[in-house]
mmCIF file of C-alpha atoms and ligand atoms in Angstrom:
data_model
loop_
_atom_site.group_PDB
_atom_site.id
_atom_site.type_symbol
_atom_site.label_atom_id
_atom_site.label_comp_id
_atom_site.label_asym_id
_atom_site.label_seq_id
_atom_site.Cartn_x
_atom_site.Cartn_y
_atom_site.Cartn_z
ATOM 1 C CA UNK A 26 0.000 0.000 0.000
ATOM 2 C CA UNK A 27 1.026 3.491 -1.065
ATOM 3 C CA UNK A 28 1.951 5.293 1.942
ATOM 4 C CA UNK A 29 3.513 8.244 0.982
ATOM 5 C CA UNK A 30 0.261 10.635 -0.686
ATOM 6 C CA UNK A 31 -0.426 13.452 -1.632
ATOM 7 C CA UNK A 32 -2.501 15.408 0.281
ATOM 8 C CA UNK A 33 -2.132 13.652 2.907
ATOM 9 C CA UNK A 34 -1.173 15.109 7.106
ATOM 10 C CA UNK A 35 0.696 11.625 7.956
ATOM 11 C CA UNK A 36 2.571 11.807 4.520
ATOM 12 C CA UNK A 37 3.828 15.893 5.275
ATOM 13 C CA UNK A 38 4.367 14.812 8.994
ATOM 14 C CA UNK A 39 6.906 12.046 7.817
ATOM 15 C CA UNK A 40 8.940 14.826 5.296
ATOM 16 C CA UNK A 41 8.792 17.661 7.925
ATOM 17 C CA UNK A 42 10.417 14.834 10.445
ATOM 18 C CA UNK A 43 12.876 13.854 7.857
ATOM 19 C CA UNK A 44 14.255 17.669 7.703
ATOM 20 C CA UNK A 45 14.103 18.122 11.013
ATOM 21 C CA UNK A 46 16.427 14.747 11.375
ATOM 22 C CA UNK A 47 18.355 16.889 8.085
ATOM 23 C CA UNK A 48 18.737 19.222 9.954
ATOM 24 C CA UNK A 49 20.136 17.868 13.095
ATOM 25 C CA UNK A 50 22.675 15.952 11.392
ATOM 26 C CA UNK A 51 23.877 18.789 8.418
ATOM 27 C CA UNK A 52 24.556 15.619 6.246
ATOM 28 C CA UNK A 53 22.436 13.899 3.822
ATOM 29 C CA UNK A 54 24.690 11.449 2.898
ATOM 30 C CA UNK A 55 27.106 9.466 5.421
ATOM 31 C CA UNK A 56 30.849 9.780 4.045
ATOM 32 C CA UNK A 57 33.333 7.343 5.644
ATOM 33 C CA UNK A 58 36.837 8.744 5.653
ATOM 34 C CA UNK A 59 40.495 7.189 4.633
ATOM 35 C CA UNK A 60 41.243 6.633 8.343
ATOM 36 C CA UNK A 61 37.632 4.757 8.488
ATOM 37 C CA UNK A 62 35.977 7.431 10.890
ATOM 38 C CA UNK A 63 32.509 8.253 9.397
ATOM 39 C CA UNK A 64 30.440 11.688 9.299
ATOM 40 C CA UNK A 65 26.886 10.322 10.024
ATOM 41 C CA UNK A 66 24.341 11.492 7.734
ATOM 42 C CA UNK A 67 20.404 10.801 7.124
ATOM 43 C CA UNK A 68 21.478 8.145 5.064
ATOM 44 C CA UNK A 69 24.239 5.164 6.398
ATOM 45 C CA UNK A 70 26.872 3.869 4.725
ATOM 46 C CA UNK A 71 24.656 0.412 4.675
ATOM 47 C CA UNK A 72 21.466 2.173 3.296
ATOM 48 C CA UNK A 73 23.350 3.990 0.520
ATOM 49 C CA UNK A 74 25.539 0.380 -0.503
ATOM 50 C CA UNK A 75 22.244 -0.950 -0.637
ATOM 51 C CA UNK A 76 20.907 1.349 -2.812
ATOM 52 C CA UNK A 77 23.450 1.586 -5.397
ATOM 53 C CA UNK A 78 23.462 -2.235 -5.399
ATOM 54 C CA UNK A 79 20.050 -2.336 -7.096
ATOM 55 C CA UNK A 80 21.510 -1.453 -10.289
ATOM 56 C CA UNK A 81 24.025 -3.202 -12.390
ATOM 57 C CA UNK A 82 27.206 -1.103 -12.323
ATOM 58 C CA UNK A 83 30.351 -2.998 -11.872
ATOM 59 C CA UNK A 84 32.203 -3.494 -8.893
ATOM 60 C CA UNK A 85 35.333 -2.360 -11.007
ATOM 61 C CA UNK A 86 34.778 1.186 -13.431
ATOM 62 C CA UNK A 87 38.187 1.142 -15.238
ATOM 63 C CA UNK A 88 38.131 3.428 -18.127
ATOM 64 C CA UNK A 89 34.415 4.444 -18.027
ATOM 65 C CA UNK A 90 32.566 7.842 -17.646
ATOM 66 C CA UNK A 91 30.397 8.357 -14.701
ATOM 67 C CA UNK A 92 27.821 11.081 -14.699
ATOM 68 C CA UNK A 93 25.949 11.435 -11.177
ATOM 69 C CA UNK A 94 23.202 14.059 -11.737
ATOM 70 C CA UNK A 95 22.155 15.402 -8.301
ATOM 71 C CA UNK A 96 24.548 14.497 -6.567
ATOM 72 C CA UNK A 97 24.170 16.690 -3.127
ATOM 73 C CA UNK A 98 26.735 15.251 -0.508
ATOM 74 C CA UNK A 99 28.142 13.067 -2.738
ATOM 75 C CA UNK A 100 28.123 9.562 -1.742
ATOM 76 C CA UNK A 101 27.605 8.014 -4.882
ATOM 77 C CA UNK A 102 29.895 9.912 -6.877
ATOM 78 C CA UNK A 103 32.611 9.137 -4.428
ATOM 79 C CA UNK A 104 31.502 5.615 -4.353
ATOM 80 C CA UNK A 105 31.929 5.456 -8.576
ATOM 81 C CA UNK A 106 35.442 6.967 -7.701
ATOM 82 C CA UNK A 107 36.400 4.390 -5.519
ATOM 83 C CA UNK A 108 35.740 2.006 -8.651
ATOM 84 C CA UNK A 109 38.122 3.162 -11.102
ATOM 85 C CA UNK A 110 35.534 5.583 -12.695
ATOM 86 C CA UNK A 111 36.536 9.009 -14.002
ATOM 87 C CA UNK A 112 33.401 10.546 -12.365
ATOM 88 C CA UNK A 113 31.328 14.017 -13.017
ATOM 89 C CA UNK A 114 29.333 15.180 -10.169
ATOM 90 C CA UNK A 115 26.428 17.848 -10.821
ATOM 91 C CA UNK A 116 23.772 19.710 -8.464
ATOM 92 C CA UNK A 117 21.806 23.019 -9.083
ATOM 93 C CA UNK A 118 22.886 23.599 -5.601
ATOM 94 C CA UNK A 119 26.847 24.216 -4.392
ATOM 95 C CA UNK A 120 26.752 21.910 -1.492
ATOM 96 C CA UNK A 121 29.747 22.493 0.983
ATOM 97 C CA UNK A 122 29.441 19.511 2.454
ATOM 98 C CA UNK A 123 30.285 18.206 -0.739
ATOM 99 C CA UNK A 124 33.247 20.417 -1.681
ATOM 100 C CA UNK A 125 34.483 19.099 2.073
ATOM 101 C CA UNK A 126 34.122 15.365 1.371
ATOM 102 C CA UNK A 127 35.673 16.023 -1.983
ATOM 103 C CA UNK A 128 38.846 17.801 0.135
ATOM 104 C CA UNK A 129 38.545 15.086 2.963
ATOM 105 C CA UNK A 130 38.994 12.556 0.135
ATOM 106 C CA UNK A 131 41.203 13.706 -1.943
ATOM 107 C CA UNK A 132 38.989 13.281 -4.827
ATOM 108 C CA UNK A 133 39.447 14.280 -8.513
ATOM 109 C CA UNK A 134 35.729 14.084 -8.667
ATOM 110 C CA UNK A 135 34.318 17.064 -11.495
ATOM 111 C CA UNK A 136 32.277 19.160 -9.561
ATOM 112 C CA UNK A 137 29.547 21.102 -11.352
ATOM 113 C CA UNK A 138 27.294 23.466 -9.808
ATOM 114 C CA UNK A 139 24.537 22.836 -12.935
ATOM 115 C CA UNK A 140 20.499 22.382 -13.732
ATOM 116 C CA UNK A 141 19.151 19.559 -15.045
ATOM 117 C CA UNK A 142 18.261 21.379 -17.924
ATOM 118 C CA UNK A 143 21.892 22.692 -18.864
ATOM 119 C CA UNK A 144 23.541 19.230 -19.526
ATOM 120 C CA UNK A 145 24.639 18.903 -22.931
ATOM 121 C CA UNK A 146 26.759 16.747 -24.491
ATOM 122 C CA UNK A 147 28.520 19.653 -25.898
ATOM 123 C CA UNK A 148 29.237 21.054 -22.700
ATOM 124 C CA UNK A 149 30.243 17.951 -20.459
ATOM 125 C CA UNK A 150 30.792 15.089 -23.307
ATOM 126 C CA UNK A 151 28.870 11.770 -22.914
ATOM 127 C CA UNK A 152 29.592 8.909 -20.333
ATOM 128 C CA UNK A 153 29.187 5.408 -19.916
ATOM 129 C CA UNK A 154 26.951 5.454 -17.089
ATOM 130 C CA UNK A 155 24.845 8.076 -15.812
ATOM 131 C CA UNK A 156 23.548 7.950 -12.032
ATOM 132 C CA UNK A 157 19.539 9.980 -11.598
ATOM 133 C CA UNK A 158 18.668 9.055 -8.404
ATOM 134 C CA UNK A 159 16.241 10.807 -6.561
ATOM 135 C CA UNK A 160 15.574 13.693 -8.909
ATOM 136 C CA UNK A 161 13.077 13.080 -11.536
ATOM 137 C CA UNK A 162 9.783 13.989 -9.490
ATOM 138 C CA UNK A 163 11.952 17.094 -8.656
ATOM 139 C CA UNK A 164 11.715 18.286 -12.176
ATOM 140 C CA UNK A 165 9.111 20.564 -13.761
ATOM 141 C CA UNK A 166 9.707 18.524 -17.397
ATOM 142 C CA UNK A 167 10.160 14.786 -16.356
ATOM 143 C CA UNK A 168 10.149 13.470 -19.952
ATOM 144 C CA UNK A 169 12.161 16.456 -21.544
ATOM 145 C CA UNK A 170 15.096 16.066 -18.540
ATOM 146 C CA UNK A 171 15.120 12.171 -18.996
ATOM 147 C CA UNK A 172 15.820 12.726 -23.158
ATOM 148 C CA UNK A 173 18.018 15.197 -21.687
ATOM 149 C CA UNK A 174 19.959 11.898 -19.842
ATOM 150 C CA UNK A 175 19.727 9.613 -22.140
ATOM 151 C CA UNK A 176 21.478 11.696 -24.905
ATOM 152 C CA UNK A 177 24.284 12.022 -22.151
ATOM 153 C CA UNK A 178 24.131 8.378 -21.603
ATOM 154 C CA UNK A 179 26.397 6.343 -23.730
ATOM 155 C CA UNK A 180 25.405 2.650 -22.369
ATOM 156 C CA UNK A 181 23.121 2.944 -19.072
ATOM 157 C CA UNK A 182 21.234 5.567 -16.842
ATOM 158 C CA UNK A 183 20.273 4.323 -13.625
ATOM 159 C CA UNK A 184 17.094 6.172 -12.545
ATOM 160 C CA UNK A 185 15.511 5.680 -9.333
ATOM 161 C CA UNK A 186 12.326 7.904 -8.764
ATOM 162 C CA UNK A 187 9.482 8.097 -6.440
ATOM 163 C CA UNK A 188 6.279 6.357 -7.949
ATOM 164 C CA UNK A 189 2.762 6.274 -6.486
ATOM 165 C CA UNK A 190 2.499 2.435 -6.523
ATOM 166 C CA UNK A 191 4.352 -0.031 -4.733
ATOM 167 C CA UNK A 192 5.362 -1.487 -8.104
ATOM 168 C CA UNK A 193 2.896 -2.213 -10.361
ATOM 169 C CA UNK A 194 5.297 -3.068 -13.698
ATOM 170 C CA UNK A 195 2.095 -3.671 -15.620
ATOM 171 C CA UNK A 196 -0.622 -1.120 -13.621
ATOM 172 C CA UNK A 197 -1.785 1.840 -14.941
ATOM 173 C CA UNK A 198 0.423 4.458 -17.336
ATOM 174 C CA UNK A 199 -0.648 8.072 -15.381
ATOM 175 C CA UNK A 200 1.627 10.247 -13.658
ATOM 176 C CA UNK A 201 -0.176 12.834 -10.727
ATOM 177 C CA UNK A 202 0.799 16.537 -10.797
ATOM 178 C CA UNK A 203 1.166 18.535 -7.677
ATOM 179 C CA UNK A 204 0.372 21.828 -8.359
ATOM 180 C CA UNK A 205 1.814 23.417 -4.780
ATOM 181 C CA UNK A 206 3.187 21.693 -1.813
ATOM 182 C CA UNK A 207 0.662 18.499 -2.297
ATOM 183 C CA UNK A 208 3.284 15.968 -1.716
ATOM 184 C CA UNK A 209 4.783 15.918 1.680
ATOM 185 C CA UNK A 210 4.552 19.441 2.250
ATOM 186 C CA UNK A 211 7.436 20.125 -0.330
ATOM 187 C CA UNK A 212 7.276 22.855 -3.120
ATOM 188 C CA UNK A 213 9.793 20.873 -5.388
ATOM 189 C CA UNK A 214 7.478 17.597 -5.862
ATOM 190 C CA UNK A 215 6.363 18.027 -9.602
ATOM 191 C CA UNK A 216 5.086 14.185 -10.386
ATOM 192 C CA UNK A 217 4.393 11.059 -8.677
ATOM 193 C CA UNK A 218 4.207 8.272 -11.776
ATOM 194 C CA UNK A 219 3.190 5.005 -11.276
ATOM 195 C CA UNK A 220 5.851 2.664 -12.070
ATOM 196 C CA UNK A 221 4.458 1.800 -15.211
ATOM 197 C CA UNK A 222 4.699 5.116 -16.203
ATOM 198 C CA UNK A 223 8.073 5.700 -15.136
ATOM 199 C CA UNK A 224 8.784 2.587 -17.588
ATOM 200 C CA UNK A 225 7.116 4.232 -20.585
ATOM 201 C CA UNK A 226 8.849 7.552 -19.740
ATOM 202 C CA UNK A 227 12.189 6.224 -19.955
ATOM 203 C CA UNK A 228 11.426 3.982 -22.960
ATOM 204 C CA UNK A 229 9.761 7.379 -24.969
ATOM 205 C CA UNK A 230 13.128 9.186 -23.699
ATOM 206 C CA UNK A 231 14.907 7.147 -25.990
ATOM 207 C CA UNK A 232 16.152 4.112 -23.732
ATOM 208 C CA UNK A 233 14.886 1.026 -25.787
ATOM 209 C CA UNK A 234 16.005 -1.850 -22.717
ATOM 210 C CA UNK A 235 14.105 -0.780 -19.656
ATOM 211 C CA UNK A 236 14.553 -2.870 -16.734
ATOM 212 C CA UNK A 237 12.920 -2.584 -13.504
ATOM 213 C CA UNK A 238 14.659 -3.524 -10.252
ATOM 214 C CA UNK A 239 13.516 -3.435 -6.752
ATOM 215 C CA UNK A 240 10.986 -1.066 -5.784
ATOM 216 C CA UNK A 241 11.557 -0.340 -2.064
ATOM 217 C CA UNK A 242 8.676 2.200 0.209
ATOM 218 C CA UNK A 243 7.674 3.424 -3.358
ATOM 219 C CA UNK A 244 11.460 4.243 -5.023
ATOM 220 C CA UNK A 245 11.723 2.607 -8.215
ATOM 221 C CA UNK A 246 14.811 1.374 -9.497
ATOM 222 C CA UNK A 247 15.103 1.155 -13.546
ATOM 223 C CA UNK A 248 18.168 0.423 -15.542
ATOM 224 C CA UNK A 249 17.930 2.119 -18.918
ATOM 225 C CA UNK A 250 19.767 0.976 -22.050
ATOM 226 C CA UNK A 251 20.951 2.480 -24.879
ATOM 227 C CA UNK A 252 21.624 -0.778 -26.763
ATOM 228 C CA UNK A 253 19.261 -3.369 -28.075
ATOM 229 C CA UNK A 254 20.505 -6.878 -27.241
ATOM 230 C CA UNK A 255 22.924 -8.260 -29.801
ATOM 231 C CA UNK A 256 21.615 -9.466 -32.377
ATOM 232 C CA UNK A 257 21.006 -13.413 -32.809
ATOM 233 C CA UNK A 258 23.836 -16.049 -33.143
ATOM 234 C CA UNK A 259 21.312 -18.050 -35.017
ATOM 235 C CA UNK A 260 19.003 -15.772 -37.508
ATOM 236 C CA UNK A 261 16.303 -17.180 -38.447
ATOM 237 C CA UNK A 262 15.219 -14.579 -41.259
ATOM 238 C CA UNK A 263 17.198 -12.544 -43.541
ATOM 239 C CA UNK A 264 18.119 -8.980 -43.016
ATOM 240 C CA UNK A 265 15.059 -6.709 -43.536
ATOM 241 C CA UNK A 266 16.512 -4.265 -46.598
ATOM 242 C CA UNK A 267 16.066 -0.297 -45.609
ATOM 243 C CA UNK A 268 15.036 1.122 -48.464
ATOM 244 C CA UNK A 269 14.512 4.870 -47.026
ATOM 245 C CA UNK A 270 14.324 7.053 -43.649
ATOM 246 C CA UNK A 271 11.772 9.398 -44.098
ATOM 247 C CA UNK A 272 11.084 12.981 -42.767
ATOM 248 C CA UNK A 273 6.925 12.265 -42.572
ATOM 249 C CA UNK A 274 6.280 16.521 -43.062
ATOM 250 C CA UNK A 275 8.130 16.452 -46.512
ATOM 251 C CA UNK A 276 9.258 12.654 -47.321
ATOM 252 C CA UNK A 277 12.942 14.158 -47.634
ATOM 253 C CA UNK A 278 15.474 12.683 -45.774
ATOM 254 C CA UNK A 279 16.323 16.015 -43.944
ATOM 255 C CA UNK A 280 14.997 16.996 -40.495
ATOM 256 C CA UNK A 281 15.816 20.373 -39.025
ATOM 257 C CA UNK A 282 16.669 20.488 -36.009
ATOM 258 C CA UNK A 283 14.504 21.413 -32.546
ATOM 259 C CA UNK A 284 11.439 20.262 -34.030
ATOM 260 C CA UNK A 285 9.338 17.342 -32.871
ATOM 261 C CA UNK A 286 9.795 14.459 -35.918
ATOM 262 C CA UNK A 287 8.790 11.166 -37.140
ATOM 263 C CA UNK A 288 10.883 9.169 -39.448
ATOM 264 C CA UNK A 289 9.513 6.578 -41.087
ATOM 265 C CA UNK A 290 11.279 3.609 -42.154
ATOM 266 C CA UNK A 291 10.226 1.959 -45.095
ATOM 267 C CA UNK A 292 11.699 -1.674 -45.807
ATOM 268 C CA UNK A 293 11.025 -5.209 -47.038
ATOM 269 C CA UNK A 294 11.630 -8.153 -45.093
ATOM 270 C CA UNK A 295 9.886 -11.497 -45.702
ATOM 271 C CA UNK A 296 8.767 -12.124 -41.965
ATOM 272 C CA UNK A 297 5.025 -12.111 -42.006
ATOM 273 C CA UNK A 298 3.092 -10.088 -39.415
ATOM 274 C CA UNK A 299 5.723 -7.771 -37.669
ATOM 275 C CA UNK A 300 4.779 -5.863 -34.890
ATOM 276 C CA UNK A 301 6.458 -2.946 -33.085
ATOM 277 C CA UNK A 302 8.052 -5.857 -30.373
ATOM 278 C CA UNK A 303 9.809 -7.315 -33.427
ATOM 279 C CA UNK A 304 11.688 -4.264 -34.247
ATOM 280 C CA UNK A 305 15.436 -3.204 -33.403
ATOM 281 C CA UNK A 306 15.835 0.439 -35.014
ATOM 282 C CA UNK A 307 19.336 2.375 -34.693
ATOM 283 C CA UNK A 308 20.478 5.302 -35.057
ATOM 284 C CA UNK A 309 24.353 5.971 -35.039
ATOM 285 C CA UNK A 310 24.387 2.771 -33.730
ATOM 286 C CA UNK A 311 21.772 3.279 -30.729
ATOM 287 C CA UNK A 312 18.964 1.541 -30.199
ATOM 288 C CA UNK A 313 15.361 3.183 -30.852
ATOM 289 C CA UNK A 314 11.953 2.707 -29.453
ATOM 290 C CA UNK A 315 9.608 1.880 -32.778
ATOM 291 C CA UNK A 316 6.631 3.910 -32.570
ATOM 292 C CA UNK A 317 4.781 1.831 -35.267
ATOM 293 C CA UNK A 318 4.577 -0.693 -37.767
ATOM 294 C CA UNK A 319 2.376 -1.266 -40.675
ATOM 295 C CA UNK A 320 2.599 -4.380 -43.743
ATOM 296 C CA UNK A 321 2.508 -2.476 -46.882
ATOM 297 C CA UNK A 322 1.531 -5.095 -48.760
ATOM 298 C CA UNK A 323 3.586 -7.896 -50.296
ATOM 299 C CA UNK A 324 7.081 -8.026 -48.393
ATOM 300 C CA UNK A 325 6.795 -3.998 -48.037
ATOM 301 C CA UNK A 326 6.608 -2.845 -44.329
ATOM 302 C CA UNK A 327 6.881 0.606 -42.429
ATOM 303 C CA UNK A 328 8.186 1.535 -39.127
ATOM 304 C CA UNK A 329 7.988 4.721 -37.880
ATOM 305 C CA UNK A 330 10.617 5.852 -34.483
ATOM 306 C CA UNK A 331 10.264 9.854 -32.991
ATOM 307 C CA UNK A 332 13.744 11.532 -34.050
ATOM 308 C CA UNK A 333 15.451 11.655 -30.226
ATOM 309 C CA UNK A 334 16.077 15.165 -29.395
ATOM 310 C CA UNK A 335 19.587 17.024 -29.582
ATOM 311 C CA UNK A 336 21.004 15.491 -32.412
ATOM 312 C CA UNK A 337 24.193 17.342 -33.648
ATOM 313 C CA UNK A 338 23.820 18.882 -37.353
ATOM 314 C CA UNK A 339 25.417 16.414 -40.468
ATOM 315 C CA UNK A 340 24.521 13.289 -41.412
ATOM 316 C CA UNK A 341 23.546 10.437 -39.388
ATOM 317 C CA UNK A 342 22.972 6.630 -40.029
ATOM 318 C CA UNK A 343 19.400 4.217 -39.692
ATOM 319 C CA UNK A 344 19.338 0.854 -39.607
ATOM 320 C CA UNK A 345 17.398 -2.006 -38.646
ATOM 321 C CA UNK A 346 16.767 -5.724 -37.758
ATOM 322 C CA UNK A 347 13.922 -7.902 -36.141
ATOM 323 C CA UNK A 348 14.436 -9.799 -33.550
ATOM 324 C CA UNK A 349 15.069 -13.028 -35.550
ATOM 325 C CA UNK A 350 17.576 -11.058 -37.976
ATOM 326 C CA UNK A 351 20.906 -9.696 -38.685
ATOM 327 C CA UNK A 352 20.982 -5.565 -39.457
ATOM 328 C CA UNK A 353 19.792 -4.199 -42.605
ATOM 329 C CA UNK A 354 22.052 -1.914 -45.028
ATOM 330 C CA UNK A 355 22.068 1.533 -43.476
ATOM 331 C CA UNK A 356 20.707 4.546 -45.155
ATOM 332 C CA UNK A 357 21.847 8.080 -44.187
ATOM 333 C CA UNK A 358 19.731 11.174 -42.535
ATOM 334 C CA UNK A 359 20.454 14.855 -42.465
ATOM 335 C CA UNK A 360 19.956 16.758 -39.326
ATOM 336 C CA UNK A 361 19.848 20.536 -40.303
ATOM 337 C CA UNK A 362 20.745 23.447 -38.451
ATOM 338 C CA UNK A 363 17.634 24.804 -36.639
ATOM 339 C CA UNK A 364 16.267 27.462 -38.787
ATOM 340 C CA UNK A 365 14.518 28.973 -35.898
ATOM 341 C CA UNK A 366 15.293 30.417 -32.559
ATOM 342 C CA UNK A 367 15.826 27.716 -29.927
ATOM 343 C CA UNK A 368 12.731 26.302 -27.960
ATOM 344 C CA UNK A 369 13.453 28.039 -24.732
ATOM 345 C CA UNK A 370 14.792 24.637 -22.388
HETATM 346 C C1 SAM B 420 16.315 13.840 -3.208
HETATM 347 S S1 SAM B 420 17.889 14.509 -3.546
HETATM 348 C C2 SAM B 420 18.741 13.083 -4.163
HETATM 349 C C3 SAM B 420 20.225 13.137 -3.840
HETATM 350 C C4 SAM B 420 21.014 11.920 -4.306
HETATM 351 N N1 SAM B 420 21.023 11.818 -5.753
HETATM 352 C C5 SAM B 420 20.427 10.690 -3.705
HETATM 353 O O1 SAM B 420 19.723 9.973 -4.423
HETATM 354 O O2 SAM B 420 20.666 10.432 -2.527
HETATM 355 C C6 SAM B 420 17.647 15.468 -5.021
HETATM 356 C C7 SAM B 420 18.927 16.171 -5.486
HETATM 357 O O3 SAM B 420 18.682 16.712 -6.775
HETATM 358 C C8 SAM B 420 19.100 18.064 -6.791
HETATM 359 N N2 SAM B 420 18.272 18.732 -7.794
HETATM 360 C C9 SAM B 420 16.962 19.086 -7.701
HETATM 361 N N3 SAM B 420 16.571 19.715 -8.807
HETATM 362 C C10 SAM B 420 17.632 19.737 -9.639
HETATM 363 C C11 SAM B 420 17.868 20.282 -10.940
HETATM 364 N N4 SAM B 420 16.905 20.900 -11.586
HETATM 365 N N5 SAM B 420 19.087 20.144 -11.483
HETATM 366 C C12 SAM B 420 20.090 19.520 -10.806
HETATM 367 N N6 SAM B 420 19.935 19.005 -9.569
HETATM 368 C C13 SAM B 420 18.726 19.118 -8.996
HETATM 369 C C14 SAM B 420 18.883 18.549 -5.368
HETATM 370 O O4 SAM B 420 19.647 19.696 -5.071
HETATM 371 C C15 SAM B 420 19.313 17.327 -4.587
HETATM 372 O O5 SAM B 420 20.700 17.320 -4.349
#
């Protein structure tokens, strides 16, 4: 049973004694130290190990990128740190505490004192793994900040959010919206999804492998891919053949950019009654969510995938398989330079 509502006295009592235990302590996060002492925070060392270990990152981070977006005291950025990652640690707020654990630890963590809203690849490159716990109901655009991640993410994003459910994988897709201070007395709670919802966000974000974990007193835990799984050892069909990538305003191949497209794939492939499940699009070599599919008659079919947001200007490369097949050729796109002043986000 939900306990956490909206609306609700016992729900606002519960956050008011959470800050006032905040407050008390000055830390969030516990942070043990190199001579093993540990500041005490809200959080133990125990709670936050356990909640990092609900996602599969690797024990050993050699050579990868670690984003951690929200990172307030720090823990888990430290914690990627102490795995061999080369780690970049973002908050809208400068937190001292974490600019002291940084000091007390000698870390080369990146610091960033940034929104949500002004990642960019262009600004802070793209990384292996990207860490958004605890900050997607914090956001006034939950879908827009998670296409936002996932173009920063180059394999997985591990997102952990509040949902309304206790884990429904299959319930209802609806998301509440708290106007005010409806949700614990806070005035930064946006959105309380269900966790079906939180599913199909991060799928229409862009991640196309979408796998929930635990979900603990309503905090989901979702790993979102990039990649499709590889294809099959042992095809059973042949390689659809891509025969275009359509812009579906003009039927060009060219899509400016900063406006909301549809490309439509049109191919043959001699597998009878595709669906949408069937499909493995990519672009530039990432996987994307199919939209639609539709037999054109004969061994004609069209699939039709929303053009992810933030794509950099040139030419870019479509291809696809089915589940039972090797790739396709690939056909090229052109992403244009927006014509038009940028949407404001
Ligand atoms: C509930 S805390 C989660 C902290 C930590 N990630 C964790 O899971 O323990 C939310 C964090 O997100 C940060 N945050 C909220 N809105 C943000 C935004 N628009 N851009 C960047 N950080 C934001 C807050 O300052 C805070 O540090």
């Amino acid at each position: 049973m939900a306990w956490l509502k909206a609306g609700d006295d016992k729900s606002t009592k519960w956050v008011k004694e959470q800050i006032d235990i905040l407050n008390q302590k000055g830390w969030y996060h516990s942070i043990q130290l190199p001579d093993g002492q540990v500041i005490e925070g809200v959080q133990p060392i125990d709670h936050l190990k356990a909640r990092i270990a609900r996602f599969p990152i690797p024990e050993d981070l050699s050579g990868k990128r670690v984003l951690d977006v929200g990172a307030w005291d720090g823990w888990f950025s430290f914690e990627m740190e102490r795995r061999g990652a080369e780690v970049m640690a973002v908050d809208c707020i400068d937190f001292e505490k974490f600019r002291i654990a940084h000091h007390l630890l000698g870390s080369k963590v990146d610091y960033r004192v940034l929104d949500v809203d002004e990642l960019a690849p262009a600004t802070c490159g793209r990384f292996d793994i990207v860490l958004f716990l605890g900050v997607l109901y914090h956001l006034r655009h939950p879908l827009l900040s998670l296409e936002r991640i996932c173009q920063l993410t180059r394999e997985m994003a591990a997102v952990e959010s509040f949902v309304i459910d206790d884990g429904l994988e299959a319930g209802p897709i609806a998301m509440e919206f708290y106007e005010t201070d409806d949700l614990g007395g806070q005035t930064d709670n946006w959105y309380g999804p269900t966790t079906a919802c939180l599913l199909a966000l991060c799928r229409s974000a862009g991640f196309v492998r979408v796998e929930l974990g635990e979900v603990v007193k309503q905090r989901a835990h979702v790993a979102c891919y990039r990649h499709w799984e590889p294809p099959p050892l042992h095809p059973t069909s042949a390689p659809p053949v891509l025969k275009a990538a359509a812009n579906n305003r003009d039927w060009t191949n060219r899509f400016p950019k900063n406006k909301d497209l549809y490309v439509c794939c049109f191919f043959t492939s001699a597998e009878p009654g595709l669906t949408m499940k069937d499909m493995r699009i990519e672009l530039d070599g990432y996987g994307v969510p199919a939209l639609s599919t539709a037999t054109q008659g004969n061994d004609g079919w069209q699939a039709n995938f929303w053009l992810p947001s933030g794509l950099d200007p040139g030419l870019h490369e479509v291809r696809l398989r089915t589940v039972n097949s090797l790739h396709s050729n690939a056909v090229p796109i052109e992403v244009l330079p927006a014509a038009n002043s940028p949407i404001p986000f």
